PDB file of C-alpha atoms in Angstrom:
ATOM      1  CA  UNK A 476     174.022 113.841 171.061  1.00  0.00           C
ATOM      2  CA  UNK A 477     178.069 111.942 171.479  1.00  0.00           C
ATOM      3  CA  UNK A 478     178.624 109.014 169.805  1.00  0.00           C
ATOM      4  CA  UNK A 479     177.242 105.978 171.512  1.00  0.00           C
ATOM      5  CA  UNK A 480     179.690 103.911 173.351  1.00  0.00           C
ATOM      6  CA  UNK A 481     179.444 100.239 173.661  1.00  0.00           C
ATOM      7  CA  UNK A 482     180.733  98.899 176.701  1.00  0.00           C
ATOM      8  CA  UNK A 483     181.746  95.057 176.328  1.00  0.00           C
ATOM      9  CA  UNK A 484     183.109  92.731 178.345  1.00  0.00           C
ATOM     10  CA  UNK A 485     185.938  90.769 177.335  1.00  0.00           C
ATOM     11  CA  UNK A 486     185.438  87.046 177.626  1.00  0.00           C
ATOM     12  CA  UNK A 487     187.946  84.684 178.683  1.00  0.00           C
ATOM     13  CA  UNK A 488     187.352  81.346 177.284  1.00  0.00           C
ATOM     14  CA  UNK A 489     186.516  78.926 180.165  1.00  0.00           C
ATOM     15  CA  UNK A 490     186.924  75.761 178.180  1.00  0.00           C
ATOM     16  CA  UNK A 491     190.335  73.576 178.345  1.00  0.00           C
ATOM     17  CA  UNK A 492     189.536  72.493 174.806  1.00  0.00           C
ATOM     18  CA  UNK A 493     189.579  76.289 173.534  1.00  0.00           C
ATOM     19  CA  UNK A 494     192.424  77.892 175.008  1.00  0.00           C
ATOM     20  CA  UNK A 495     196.118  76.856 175.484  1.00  0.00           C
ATOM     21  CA  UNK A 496     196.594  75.264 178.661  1.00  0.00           C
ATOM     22  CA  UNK A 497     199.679  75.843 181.027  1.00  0.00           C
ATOM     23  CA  UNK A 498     200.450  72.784 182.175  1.00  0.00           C
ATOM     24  CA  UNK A 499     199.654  69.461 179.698  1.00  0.00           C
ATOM     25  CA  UNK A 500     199.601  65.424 180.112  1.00  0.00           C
ATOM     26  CA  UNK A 501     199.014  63.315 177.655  1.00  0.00           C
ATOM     27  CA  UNK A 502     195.465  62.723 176.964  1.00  0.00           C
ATOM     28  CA  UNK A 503     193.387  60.460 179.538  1.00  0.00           C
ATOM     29  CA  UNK A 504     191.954  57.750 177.326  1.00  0.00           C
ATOM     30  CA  UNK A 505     190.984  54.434 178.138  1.00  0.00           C
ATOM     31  CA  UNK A 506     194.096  52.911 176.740  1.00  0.00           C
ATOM     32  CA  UNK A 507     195.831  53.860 179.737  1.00  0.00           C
ATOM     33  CA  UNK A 508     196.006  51.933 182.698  1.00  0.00           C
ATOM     34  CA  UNK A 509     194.239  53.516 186.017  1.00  0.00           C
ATOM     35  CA  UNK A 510     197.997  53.598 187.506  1.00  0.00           C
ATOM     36  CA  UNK A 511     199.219  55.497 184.050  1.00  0.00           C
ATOM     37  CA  UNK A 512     196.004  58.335 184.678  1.00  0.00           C
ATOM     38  CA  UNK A 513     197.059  58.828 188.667  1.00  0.00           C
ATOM     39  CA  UNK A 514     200.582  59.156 187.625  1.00  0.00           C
ATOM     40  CA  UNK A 515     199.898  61.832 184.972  1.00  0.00           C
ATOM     41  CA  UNK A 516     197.493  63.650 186.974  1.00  0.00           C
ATOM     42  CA  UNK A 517     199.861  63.249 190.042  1.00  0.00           C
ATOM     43  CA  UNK A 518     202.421  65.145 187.806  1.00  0.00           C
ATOM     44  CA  UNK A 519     200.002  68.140 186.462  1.00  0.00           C
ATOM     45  CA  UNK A 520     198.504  68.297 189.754  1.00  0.00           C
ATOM     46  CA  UNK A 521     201.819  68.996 191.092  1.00  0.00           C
ATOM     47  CA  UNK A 522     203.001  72.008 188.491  1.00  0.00           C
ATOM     48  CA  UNK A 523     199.324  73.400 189.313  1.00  0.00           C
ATOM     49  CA  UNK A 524     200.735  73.688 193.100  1.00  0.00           C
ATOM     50  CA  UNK A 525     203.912  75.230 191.838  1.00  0.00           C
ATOM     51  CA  UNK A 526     202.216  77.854 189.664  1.00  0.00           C
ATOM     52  CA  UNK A 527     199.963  78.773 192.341  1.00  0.00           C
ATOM     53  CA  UNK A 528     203.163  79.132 194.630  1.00  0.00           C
ATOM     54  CA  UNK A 529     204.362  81.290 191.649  1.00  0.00           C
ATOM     55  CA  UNK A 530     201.185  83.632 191.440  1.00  0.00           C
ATOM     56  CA  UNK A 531     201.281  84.202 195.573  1.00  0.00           C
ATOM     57  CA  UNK A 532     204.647  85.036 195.298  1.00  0.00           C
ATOM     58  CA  UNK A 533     203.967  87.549 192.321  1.00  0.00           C
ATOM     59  CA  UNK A 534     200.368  88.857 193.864  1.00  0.00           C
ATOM     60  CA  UNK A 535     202.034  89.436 197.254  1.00  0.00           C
ATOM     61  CA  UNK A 536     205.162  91.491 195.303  1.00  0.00           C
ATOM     62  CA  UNK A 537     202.654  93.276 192.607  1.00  0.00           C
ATOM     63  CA  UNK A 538     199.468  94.234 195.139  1.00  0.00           C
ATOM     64  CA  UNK A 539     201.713  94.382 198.485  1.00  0.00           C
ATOM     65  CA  UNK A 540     199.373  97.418 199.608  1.00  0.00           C
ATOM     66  CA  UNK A 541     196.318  94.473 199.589  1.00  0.00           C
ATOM     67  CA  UNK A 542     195.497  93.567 203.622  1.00  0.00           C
ATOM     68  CA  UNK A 543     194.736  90.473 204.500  1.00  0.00           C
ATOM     69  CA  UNK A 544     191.279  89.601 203.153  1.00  0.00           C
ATOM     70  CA  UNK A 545     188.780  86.863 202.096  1.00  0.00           C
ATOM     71  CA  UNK A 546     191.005  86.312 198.977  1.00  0.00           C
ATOM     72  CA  UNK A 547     193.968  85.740 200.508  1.00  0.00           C
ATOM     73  CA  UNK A 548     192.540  83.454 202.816  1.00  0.00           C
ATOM     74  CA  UNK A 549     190.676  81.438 200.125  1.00  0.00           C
ATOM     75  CA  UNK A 550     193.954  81.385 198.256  1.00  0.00           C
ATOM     76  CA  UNK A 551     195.714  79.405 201.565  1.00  0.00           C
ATOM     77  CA  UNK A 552     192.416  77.058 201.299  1.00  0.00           C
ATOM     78  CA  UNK A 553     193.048  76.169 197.812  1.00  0.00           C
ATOM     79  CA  UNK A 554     196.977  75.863 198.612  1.00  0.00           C
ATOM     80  CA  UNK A 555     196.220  72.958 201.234  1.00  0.00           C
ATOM     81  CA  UNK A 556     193.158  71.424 199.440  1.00  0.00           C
ATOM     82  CA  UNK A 557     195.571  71.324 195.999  1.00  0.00           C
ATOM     83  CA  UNK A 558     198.421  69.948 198.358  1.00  0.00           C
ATOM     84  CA  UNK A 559     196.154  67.311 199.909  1.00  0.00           C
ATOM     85  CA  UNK A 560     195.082  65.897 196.848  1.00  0.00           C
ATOM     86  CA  UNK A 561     198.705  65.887 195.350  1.00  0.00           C
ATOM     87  CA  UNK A 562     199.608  63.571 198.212  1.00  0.00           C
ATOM     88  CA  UNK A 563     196.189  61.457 197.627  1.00  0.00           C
ATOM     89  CA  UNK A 564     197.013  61.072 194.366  1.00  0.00           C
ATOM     90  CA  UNK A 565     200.581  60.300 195.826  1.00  0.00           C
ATOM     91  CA  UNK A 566     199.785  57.368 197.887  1.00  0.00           C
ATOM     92  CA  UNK A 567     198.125  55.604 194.789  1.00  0.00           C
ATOM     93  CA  UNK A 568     201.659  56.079 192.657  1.00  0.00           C
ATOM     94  CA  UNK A 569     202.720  52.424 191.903  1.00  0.00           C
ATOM     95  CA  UNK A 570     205.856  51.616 192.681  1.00  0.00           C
ATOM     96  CA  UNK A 571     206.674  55.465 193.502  1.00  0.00           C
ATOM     97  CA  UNK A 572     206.464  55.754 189.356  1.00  0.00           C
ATOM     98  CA  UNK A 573     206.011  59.571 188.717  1.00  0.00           C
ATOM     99  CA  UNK A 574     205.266  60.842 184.956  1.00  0.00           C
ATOM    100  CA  UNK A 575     206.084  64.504 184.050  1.00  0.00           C
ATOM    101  CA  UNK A 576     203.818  66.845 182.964  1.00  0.00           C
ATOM    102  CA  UNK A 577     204.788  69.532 180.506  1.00  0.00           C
ATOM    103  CA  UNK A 578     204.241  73.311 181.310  1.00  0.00           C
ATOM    104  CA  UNK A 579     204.360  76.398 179.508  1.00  0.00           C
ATOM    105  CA  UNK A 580     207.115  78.811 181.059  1.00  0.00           C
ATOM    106  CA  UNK A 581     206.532  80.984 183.355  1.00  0.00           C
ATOM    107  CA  UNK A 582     207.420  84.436 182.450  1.00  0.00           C
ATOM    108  CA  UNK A 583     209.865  86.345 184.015  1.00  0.00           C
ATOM    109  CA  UNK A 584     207.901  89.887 183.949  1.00  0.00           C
ATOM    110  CA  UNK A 585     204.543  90.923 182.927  1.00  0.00           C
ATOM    111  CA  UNK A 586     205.686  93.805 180.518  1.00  0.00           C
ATOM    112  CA  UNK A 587     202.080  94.994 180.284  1.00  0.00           C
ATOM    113  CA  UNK A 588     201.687  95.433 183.508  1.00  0.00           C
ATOM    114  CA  UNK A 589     198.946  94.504 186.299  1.00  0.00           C
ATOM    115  CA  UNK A 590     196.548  92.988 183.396  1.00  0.00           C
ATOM    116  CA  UNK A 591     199.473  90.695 181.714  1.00  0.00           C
ATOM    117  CA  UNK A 592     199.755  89.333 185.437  1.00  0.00           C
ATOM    118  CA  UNK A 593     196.381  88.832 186.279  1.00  0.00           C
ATOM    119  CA  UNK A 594     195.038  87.160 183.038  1.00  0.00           C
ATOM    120  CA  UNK A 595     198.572  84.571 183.800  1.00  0.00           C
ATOM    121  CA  UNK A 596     196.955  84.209 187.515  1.00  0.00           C
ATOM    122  CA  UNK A 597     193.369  83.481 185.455  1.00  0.00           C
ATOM    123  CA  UNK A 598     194.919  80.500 183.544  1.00  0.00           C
ATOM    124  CA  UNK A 599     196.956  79.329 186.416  1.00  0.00           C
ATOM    125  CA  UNK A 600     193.420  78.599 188.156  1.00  0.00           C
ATOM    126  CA  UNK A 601     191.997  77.635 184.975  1.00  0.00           C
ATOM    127  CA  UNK A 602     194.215  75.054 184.906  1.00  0.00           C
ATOM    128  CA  UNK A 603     194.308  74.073 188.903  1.00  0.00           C
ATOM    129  CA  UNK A 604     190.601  73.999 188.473  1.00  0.00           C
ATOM    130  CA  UNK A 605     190.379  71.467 185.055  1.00  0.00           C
ATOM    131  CA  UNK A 606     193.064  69.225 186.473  1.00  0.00           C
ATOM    132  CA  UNK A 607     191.530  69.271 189.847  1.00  0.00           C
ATOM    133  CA  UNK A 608     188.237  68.416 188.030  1.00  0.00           C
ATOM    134  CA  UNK A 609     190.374  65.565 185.850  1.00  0.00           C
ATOM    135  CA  UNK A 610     191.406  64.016 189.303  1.00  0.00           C
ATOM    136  CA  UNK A 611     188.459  63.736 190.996  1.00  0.00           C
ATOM    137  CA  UNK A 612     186.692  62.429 187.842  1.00  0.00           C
ATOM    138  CA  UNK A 613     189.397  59.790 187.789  1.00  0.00           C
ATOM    139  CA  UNK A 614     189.401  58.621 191.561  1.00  0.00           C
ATOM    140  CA  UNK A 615     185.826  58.606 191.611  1.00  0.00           C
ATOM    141  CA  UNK A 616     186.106  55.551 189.104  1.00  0.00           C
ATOM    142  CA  UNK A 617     188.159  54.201 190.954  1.00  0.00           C
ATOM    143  CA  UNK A 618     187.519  50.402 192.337  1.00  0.00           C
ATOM    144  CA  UNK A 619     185.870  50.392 196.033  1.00  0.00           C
ATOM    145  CA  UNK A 620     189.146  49.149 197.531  1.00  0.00           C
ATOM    146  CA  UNK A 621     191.190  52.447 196.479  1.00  0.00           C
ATOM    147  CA  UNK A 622     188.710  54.363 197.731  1.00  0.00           C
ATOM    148  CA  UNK A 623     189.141  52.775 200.640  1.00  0.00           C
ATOM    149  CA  UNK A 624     192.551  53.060 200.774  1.00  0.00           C
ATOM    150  CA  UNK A 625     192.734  56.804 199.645  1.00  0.00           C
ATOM    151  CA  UNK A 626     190.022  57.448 202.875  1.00  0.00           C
ATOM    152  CA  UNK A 627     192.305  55.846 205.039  1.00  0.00           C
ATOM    153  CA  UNK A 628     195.636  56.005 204.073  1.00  0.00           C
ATOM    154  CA  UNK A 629     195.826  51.960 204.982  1.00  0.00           C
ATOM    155  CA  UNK A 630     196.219  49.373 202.542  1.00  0.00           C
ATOM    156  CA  UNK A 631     197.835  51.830 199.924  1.00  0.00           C
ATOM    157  CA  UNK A 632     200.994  49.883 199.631  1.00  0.00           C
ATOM    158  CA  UNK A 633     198.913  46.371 198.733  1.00  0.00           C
ATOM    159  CA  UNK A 634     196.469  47.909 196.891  1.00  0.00           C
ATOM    160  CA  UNK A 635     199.475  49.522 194.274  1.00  0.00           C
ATOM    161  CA  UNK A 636     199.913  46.204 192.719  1.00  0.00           C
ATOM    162  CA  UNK A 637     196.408  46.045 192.117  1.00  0.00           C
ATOM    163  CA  UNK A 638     196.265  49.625 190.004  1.00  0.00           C
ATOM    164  CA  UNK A 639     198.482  48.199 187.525  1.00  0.00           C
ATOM    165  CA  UNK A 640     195.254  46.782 185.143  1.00  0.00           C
TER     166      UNK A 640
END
């Protein structure tokens, strides 16, 4: 009898905590202000939307041959849904004040081919998916009138002054 083989999958860790994150904000504690947390997630949120930009651009140029499918419609989804919330988040900005987020570069070319560019596309949506997480955590908590306002779109302007506590 051959020598066994032992098929394993290889785990990608799932965790924020555990693996290096592409984009980064300062950490959300409760010493910042509610107005300081929009503003930083408002910035990672936004370098989520222009990695996924990125990785459509690179999956259309890499897997051209791929017809339209339930992916690539589920990709457009996610597109709007992430550029919905960026403008939510938006709207709550006091004073128009934007933070930055840092992100790791984006490489030029995948030398190792196909895999190198689809475990980048896996921690691009890693990260859309913790930050998107992050924000929704973080406008949940937010007081009854800036949910209001964020349902809306009314009252946004007023209710900026209030974020600042």
């Amino acid at each position: 009898m051959g020598p066994k083989l032992k098929a394993e999958r290889e785990s990608f860790p799932s965790d924020p905590e555990s693996r290096a994150q592409l984009v980064v904000i300062p950490p959300l504690t409760a010493q910042l202000s509610t107005a300081e947390k929009i503003g930083f997630l408002h910035a990672a949120l936004g370098e989520c939307l222009r990695l996924l930009e990125e990785v459509i651009r690179r999956e259309d140029a890499e897997f051209s041959d791929v017809e339209e499918d339930e992916y690539k419609t589920q990709r457009r989804t996610v597109q709007g849904r992430l550029g919905h919330l960026l403008i939510s988040t938006e709207r709550l900005l006091v004073d128009g004040k934007t933070c930055a987020a840092n992100v790791a570069a984006v490489p030029d070319s995948m030398d190792n081919g196909s895999f190198a560019l689809k475990k980048w596309i896996l921690q691009v949506l890693q990260d859309l998916e913790y930050w998107s997480s992050q924000a929704a955590v973080t406008l949940r908590s937010l007081p009854e009138r800036a949910k209001a306002a964020r349902r809306t779109g009314r009252g946004a302007r007023r209710l900026r002054g209030r974020l600042r506590r």
